Amino acid sequence: MAIIMDGNRLSRDVRNHVTSEALRLKQNRGIVPGLAVILVGEDAASKIYVKRKESACKEVGFLSREFRLPHDTTQKKILQIIRELNHDQSIHGILVQLPLPGHINPDTVIETIDPRKDVDGFHPWNVGRLFSGDPYHIACTPRGIVEMIDRHGIEIEGKEAVIVGRSNIVGKPLALLLLNRHATVTICHSRTKNLSEVTKRADILIAAAGRPEMIKSGMIKDGAVVIDVGINRLDNGRLVGDVAFAEVAEKASHITPVPGGVGPMTIAMLLVNTLKAASL
Ligand code: NAD
């Protein structure tokens, strides 16, 4: 039976560390880290994520400013808010919750954020820094995954890492992070042929496809480390990942649960990035 990588416990450790560092920053330099979160529209999942991010900020003693804007807010208005926040000394991190309504260009919005305040790590400047092996702000989910692997003492160097999913927010940045840590990295996607032939090679397998329980035990190698990024709501209301947890846990050496795995680590890394932005 695999070791369960408990994201709730690990993220609590990270949050405790952030809390004491934030206190030190306040005492020594009078700085309170501030995060601005912009939410446009009424997407139910986005509202939940934003609420979690805000309460995490408050818990560690950060300032949290929320901008809840109606669905029909113009792009011009959003850009104006971002430009003001770029110059606001009390705000060190700016986050625009994705997805945005169709009339807004997410690239334009992200490129308007001051890259040093881009705590999501989505600005091309941050993507480029990661690409060149000298990252500044690293996207929170990939960073949280690597943190989980490290905190379990699992070696990355020289390992076969296979990532299922090539999105800009998970698969691609994670591939670069693991490559920077000297893994041999393969990215699979919806048009990959013979997926299970590839996934079976993985010492470290990361599933980030958004397909409920698509990774079965027959697709993994004995003793693999299996990280499940997927969050899928079934028709019966149950929340499951991309990995068939019960059967894969029989064969893996380590596995993350859903919920309580990668999700809490993502939020913890947002706090770490915001602390970094405030500390510089
Ligand atoms: P996305 O839809 O942008 O990308 C999905 C990727 O999976 C694509 O590259 C696609 O080619 C690939 N894919 C889809 N079906 C496939 C298949 N059958 N075989 C192989 N590849 C396939 O998704 P995303 O934004 O990267 O998110 C992926 C999942 O992770 C979603 O369930 C999302 O909710 C979840 N997620 C979780 C967190 C977290 O903090 N836990 C953060 C981000 C995303």
Short mmCIF file of C-alpha atoms and ligand atoms in Angstrom, two decimals:
data_model
loop_
_atom_site.label_atom_id
_atom_site.label_comp_id
_atom_site.label_asym_id
_atom_site.label_seq_id
_atom_site.Cartn_x
_atom_site.Cartn_y
_atom_site.Cartn_z
CA MET A 1 0.00 0.00 0.00
CA ALA A 2 1.37 3.39 -1.01
CA ILE A 3 2.38 6.18 1.34
CA ILE A 4 -0.32 8.85 1.16
CA MET A 5 1.18 12.27 0.48
CA ASP A 6 -0.98 14.39 2.74
CA GLY A 7 -1.28 17.85 1.17
CA ASN A 8 -3.26 19.18 4.13
CA ARG A 9 -0.48 18.34 6.57
CA LEU A 10 2.36 19.53 4.31
CA SER A 11 0.58 22.76 3.48
CA ARG A 12 0.01 23.39 7.19
CA ASP A 13 3.78 23.17 7.71
CA VAL A 14 4.33 25.63 4.86
CA ARG A 15 1.66 28.00 6.18
CA ASN A 16 3.18 27.92 9.68
CA HIS A 17 6.54 28.85 8.21
CA VAL A 18 4.96 31.66 6.16
CA THR A 19 3.15 32.96 9.25
CA SER A 20 6.36 33.30 11.24
CA GLU A 21 8.26 34.83 8.31
CA ALA A 22 5.45 37.35 7.75
CA LEU A 23 5.57 38.30 11.41
CA ARG A 24 9.32 38.82 11.18
CA LEU A 25 8.90 40.98 8.08
CA LYS A 26 6.39 43.12 9.92
CA GLN A 27 8.53 43.47 13.04
CA ASN A 28 11.83 44.10 11.23
CA ARG A 29 10.74 46.18 8.26
CA GLY A 30 7.13 47.17 8.91
CA ILE A 31 5.96 45.31 5.80
CA VAL A 32 2.67 43.39 5.71
CA PRO A 33 2.48 41.21 2.56
CA GLY A 34 -0.56 42.18 0.50
CA LEU A 35 -2.35 40.11 -2.14
CA ALA A 36 -5.00 41.49 -4.50
CA VAL A 37 -7.37 38.95 -6.02
CA ILE A 38 -9.51 39.87 -9.02
CA LEU A 39 -12.53 37.72 -9.81
CA VAL A 40 -14.67 38.51 -12.84
CA GLY A 41 -18.06 36.85 -13.19
CA GLU A 42 -19.91 34.16 -11.31
CA ASP A 43 -18.04 30.92 -12.07
CA ALA A 44 -18.89 28.69 -9.10
CA ALA A 45 -15.53 26.87 -8.88
CA SER A 46 -13.62 30.16 -9.24
CA LYS A 47 -15.60 31.67 -6.37
CA ILE A 48 -14.63 28.75 -4.12
CA TYR A 49 -10.94 29.01 -5.10
CA VAL A 50 -10.89 32.77 -4.50
CA LYS A 51 -12.51 32.36 -1.09
CA ARG A 52 -9.89 29.76 -0.11
CA LYS A 53 -7.06 32.03 -1.25
CA GLU A 54 -8.44 34.97 0.68
CA SER A 55 -8.91 33.04 3.90
CA ALA A 56 -5.41 31.51 3.58
CA CYS A 57 -4.00 35.05 3.28
CA LYS A 58 -5.82 36.22 6.38
CA GLU A 59 -4.75 33.14 8.34
CA VAL A 60 -1.03 33.87 7.78
CA GLY A 61 -1.40 37.58 8.55
CA PHE A 62 -1.34 38.95 4.99
CA LEU A 63 -3.46 41.81 3.76
CA SER A 64 -6.03 40.54 1.26
CA ARG A 65 -7.89 42.84 -1.14
CA GLU A 66 -10.71 41.44 -3.20
CA PHE A 67 -12.13 42.79 -6.44
CA ARG A 68 -15.34 40.97 -7.31
CA LEU A 69 -16.38 42.33 -10.67
CA PRO A 70 -19.54 41.61 -12.67
CA HIS A 71 -19.38 39.32 -15.72
CA ASP A 72 -19.79 42.25 -18.16
CA THR A 73 -16.85 44.27 -16.79
CA THR A 74 -14.84 45.67 -19.69
CA GLN A 75 -11.24 44.65 -20.34
CA LYS A 76 -10.30 48.33 -20.11
CA LYS A 77 -11.65 48.50 -16.56
CA ILE A 78 -9.73 45.37 -15.49
CA LEU A 79 -6.50 46.69 -16.99
CA GLN A 80 -7.04 49.99 -15.17
CA ILE A 81 -7.43 48.19 -11.82
CA ILE A 82 -4.29 46.14 -12.49
CA ARG A 83 -2.26 49.25 -13.37
CA GLU A 84 -3.34 50.91 -10.13
CA LEU A 85 -2.40 47.79 -8.16
CA ASN A 86 0.98 47.67 -9.92
CA HIS A 87 1.74 51.03 -8.28
CA ASP A 88 0.11 50.29 -4.93
CA GLN A 89 2.87 49.92 -2.33
CA SER A 90 0.63 47.91 0.02
CA ILE A 91 0.05 45.24 -2.64
CA HIS A 92 2.88 42.80 -3.43
CA GLY A 93 0.96 40.12 -5.31
CA ILE A 94 -1.77 40.41 -7.96
CA LEU A 95 -3.82 37.43 -9.01
CA VAL A 96 -6.52 37.33 -11.67
CA GLN A 97 -8.66 34.23 -11.26
CA LEU A 98 -8.98 32.27 -14.51
CA PRO A 99 -10.96 31.52 -16.58
CA LEU A 100 -12.06 35.02 -17.58
CA PRO A 101 -15.29 35.74 -19.50
CA GLY A 102 -14.97 35.31 -23.29
CA HIS A 103 -14.82 39.03 -24.13
CA ILE A 104 -11.61 39.45 -22.14
CA ASN A 105 -8.21 38.42 -23.48
CA PRO A 106 -6.42 36.59 -20.65
CA ASP A 107 -2.99 37.12 -22.22
CA THR A 108 -3.45 40.90 -22.30
CA VAL A 109 -4.63 40.87 -18.70
CA ILE A 110 -1.72 38.76 -17.45
CA GLU A 111 0.82 40.79 -19.42
CA THR A 112 -0.44 43.96 -17.72
CA ILE A 113 0.49 42.65 -14.26
CA ASP A 114 3.91 43.80 -13.02
CA PRO A 115 5.89 40.52 -13.38
CA ARG A 116 7.33 40.95 -9.89
CA LYS A 117 3.78 41.02 -8.53
CA ASP A 118 2.67 38.10 -10.75
CA VAL A 119 2.48 35.57 -7.91
CA ASP A 120 0.71 33.05 -10.16
CA GLY A 121 3.82 32.93 -12.35
CA PHE A 122 1.82 33.19 -15.60
CA HIS A 123 3.40 36.39 -17.04
CA PRO A 124 5.67 35.68 -20.05
CA TRP A 125 8.60 37.18 -18.10
CA ASN A 126 8.13 34.59 -15.35
CA VAL A 127 7.53 31.81 -17.88
CA GLY A 128 10.73 32.84 -19.68
CA ARG A 129 12.73 32.89 -16.46
CA LEU A 130 11.53 29.35 -15.70
CA PHE A 131 12.36 28.31 -19.26
CA SER A 132 15.91 29.61 -18.94
CA GLY A 133 16.42 27.80 -15.64
CA ASP A 134 16.45 30.92 -13.46
CA PRO A 135 12.86 31.17 -12.19
CA TYR A 136 11.46 34.17 -10.31
CA HIS A 137 7.77 33.46 -9.50
CA ILE A 138 6.93 29.82 -10.26
CA ALA A 139 3.33 28.78 -11.05
CA CYS A 140 1.78 27.57 -7.79
CA THR A 141 0.49 24.11 -8.72
CA PRO A 142 3.75 22.86 -10.31
CA ARG A 143 5.74 24.40 -7.48
CA GLY A 144 3.49 22.73 -4.90
CA ILE A 145 3.96 19.36 -6.62
CA VAL A 146 7.76 19.60 -6.51
CA GLU A 147 7.57 20.74 -2.88
CA MET A 148 5.51 17.63 -2.04
CA ILE A 149 8.02 15.37 -3.76
CA ASP A 150 10.93 17.05 -1.96
CA ARG A 151 9.25 16.95 1.44
CA HIS A 152 8.92 13.18 1.07
CA GLY A 153 12.63 12.85 0.40
CA ILE A 154 12.03 11.51 -3.11
CA GLU A 155 14.98 11.98 -5.47
CA ILE A 156 14.08 13.72 -8.76
CA GLU A 157 17.48 13.76 -10.49
CA GLY A 158 17.83 11.06 -13.12
CA LYS A 159 14.25 9.83 -12.70
CA GLU A 160 11.78 9.21 -15.53
CA ALA A 161 9.00 11.75 -14.99
CA VAL A 162 5.86 11.49 -17.11
CA ILE A 163 3.26 14.25 -17.09
CA VAL A 164 -0.20 13.66 -18.54
CA GLY A 165 -1.48 17.09 -19.62
CA ARG A 166 0.27 19.99 -21.36
CA SER A 167 -1.55 23.08 -20.08
CA ASN A 168 0.27 26.36 -19.51
CA ILE A 169 -0.67 26.37 -15.84
CA VAL A 170 0.25 22.79 -14.89
CA GLY A 171 1.82 20.44 -17.43
CA LYS A 172 4.28 22.72 -19.24
CA PRO A 173 5.71 24.61 -16.24
CA LEU A 174 5.96 21.37 -14.28
CA ALA A 175 7.94 19.81 -17.12
CA LEU A 176 10.41 22.70 -16.98
CA LEU A 177 10.71 22.52 -13.21
CA LEU A 178 11.43 18.79 -13.30
CA LEU A 179 13.84 19.28 -16.18
CA ASN A 180 15.67 21.95 -14.14
CA ARG A 181 15.94 19.30 -11.42
CA HIS A 182 17.52 16.85 -13.89
CA ALA A 183 14.61 14.46 -14.42
CA THR A 184 14.07 12.88 -17.83
CA VAL A 185 10.71 14.38 -18.71
CA THR A 186 7.96 13.23 -21.08
CA ILE A 187 4.75 15.21 -21.60
CA CYS A 188 1.67 13.32 -22.80
CA HIS A 189 -1.55 14.86 -24.06
CA SER A 190 -4.86 14.02 -25.68
CA ARG A 191 -3.19 12.95 -28.93
CA THR A 192 -0.46 10.81 -27.39
CA LYS A 193 -0.50 7.31 -28.86
CA ASN A 194 -0.22 4.27 -26.56
CA LEU A 195 -0.50 6.39 -23.43
CA SER A 196 -0.10 3.48 -21.03
CA GLU A 197 3.17 2.43 -22.71
CA VAL A 198 4.54 5.84 -21.78
CA THR A 199 3.02 6.13 -18.31
CA LYS A 200 4.38 2.68 -17.40
CA ARG A 201 7.91 4.03 -17.82
CA ALA A 202 7.38 6.68 -15.14
CA ASP A 203 9.19 6.66 -11.82
CA ILE A 204 7.20 9.80 -11.12
CA LEU A 205 3.81 10.07 -12.83
CA ILE A 206 1.80 13.28 -12.72
CA ALA A 207 -1.79 13.21 -13.94
CA ALA A 208 -3.16 16.62 -14.94
CA ALA A 209 -5.68 15.91 -17.67
CA GLY A 210 -8.99 16.64 -15.94
CA ARG A 211 -10.33 13.15 -16.82
CA PRO A 212 -11.93 11.33 -13.87
CA GLU A 213 -9.94 8.28 -12.76
CA MET A 214 -8.33 7.76 -16.17
CA ILE A 215 -5.04 6.44 -14.71
CA LYS A 216 -5.61 2.79 -13.78
CA SER A 217 -3.20 0.46 -11.98
CA GLY A 218 -2.34 -1.26 -15.28
CA MET A 219 -0.89 2.02 -16.53
CA ILE A 220 1.75 2.45 -13.83
CA LYS A 221 5.03 0.82 -12.89
CA ASP A 222 5.37 -0.99 -9.56
CA GLY A 223 6.58 1.48 -6.93
CA ALA A 224 5.89 4.63 -8.97
CA VAL A 225 5.27 7.97 -7.27
CA VAL A 226 1.83 9.09 -8.46
CA ILE A 227 0.73 12.72 -8.19
CA ASP A 228 -2.89 13.46 -8.98
CA VAL A 229 -3.63 17.04 -10.00
CA GLY A 230 -7.11 16.44 -11.42
CA ILE A 231 -10.22 17.76 -9.74
CA ASN A 232 -13.35 16.26 -11.26
CA ARG A 233 -16.90 16.45 -9.96
CA LEU A 234 -18.90 13.31 -10.85
CA ASP A 235 -22.63 13.39 -11.58
CA ASN A 236 -23.29 11.97 -8.11
CA GLY A 237 -21.47 14.97 -6.60
CA ARG A 238 -18.35 13.02 -5.57
CA LEU A 239 -15.00 14.72 -6.13
CA VAL A 240 -12.36 12.51 -7.76
CA GLY A 241 -8.95 12.99 -9.30
CA ASP A 242 -7.50 11.72 -12.57
CA VAL A 243 -6.19 8.61 -10.82
CA ALA A 244 -8.24 5.54 -9.82
CA PHE A 245 -6.99 5.99 -6.27
CA ALA A 246 -7.84 2.64 -4.62
CA GLU A 247 -6.31 0.38 -7.27
CA VAL A 248 -3.30 2.60 -8.02
CA ALA A 249 -2.51 2.93 -4.29
CA GLU A 250 -1.99 -0.85 -4.21
CA LYS A 251 0.87 -0.58 -6.68
CA ALA A 252 2.41 2.88 -6.19
CA SER A 253 5.05 3.74 -3.58
CA HIS A 254 3.52 7.19 -2.96
CA ILE A 255 0.22 8.73 -4.01
CA THR A 256 -1.64 12.01 -3.47
CA PRO A 257 -5.33 11.93 -2.53
CA VAL A 258 -8.08 14.10 -4.06
CA PRO A 259 -9.15 16.17 -2.25
CA GLY A 260 -6.36 16.93 0.22
CA GLY A 261 -3.38 16.44 -2.07
CA VAL A 262 -2.10 18.95 -4.61
CA GLY A 263 -4.93 21.46 -4.02
CA PRO A 264 -3.84 22.69 -0.55
CA MET A 265 -0.21 22.84 -1.71
CA THR A 266 -1.20 25.13 -4.58
CA ILE A 267 -2.62 27.66 -2.14
CA ALA A 268 0.39 27.32 0.17
CA MET A 269 2.70 28.18 -2.75
CA LEU A 270 0.65 31.27 -3.51
CA LEU A 271 1.45 32.44 0.01
CA VAL A 272 5.14 31.61 -0.45
CA ASN A 273 5.25 33.60 -3.71
CA THR A 274 3.47 36.57 -2.12
CA LEU A 275 5.86 36.52 0.84
CA LYS A 276 8.79 36.52 -1.59
CA ALA A 277 7.31 39.47 -3.52
CA ALA A 278 6.90 41.41 -0.27
CA SER A 279 10.37 40.55 1.02
CA LEU A 280 12.33 41.98 -1.91
P1 NAD B 1 -6.53 21.73 -19.28
O1 NAD B 1 -7.90 21.30 -19.67
O2 NAD B 1 -6.04 23.08 -19.62
O3 NAD B 1 -5.49 20.69 -19.89
C1 NAD B 1 -5.71 19.32 -19.86
C2 NAD B 1 -4.60 18.63 -20.58
O4 NAD B 1 -4.82 17.22 -20.50
C3 NAD B 1 -4.48 18.97 -22.05
O5 NAD B 1 -3.13 19.23 -22.36
C4 NAD B 1 -4.96 17.72 -22.78
O6 NAD B 1 -4.24 17.47 -23.99
C5 NAD B 1 -4.66 16.63 -21.76
N1 NAD B 1 -5.62 15.52 -21.87
C6 NAD B 1 -6.96 15.58 -21.85
N2 NAD B 1 -7.48 14.34 -22.02
C7 NAD B 1 -6.45 13.49 -22.13
C8 NAD B 1 -6.35 12.10 -22.31
N3 NAD B 1 -7.43 11.34 -22.39
N4 NAD B 1 -5.13 11.56 -22.40
C9 NAD B 1 -4.01 12.32 -22.30
N5 NAD B 1 -4.05 13.66 -22.12
C10 NAD B 1 -5.26 14.23 -22.03
O7 NAD B 1 -6.45 21.44 -17.72
P2 NAD B 1 -5.55 22.07 -16.54
O8 NAD B 1 -5.97 23.46 -16.31
O9 NAD B 1 -4.12 21.75 -16.73
O10 NAD B 1 -6.11 21.18 -15.34
C11 NAD B 1 -6.04 19.77 -15.36
C12 NAD B 1 -6.78 19.22 -14.17
O11 NAD B 1 -6.12 19.66 -12.99
C13 NAD B 1 -8.21 19.69 -14.02
O12 NAD B 1 -8.97 18.66 -13.43
C14 NAD B 1 -8.11 20.87 -13.06
O13 NAD B 1 -9.30 21.07 -12.35
C15 NAD B 1 -7.01 20.39 -12.17
N6 NAD B 1 -6.23 21.45 -11.52
C16 NAD B 1 -6.00 21.32 -10.21
C17 NAD B 1 -5.25 22.25 -9.54
C18 NAD B 1 -4.98 22.07 -8.08
O14 NAD B 1 -4.55 22.99 -7.42
N7 NAD B 1 -5.17 20.87 -7.55
C19 NAD B 1 -4.73 23.36 -10.22
C20 NAD B 1 -4.95 23.45 -11.58
C21 NAD B 1 -5.71 22.48 -12.22
#
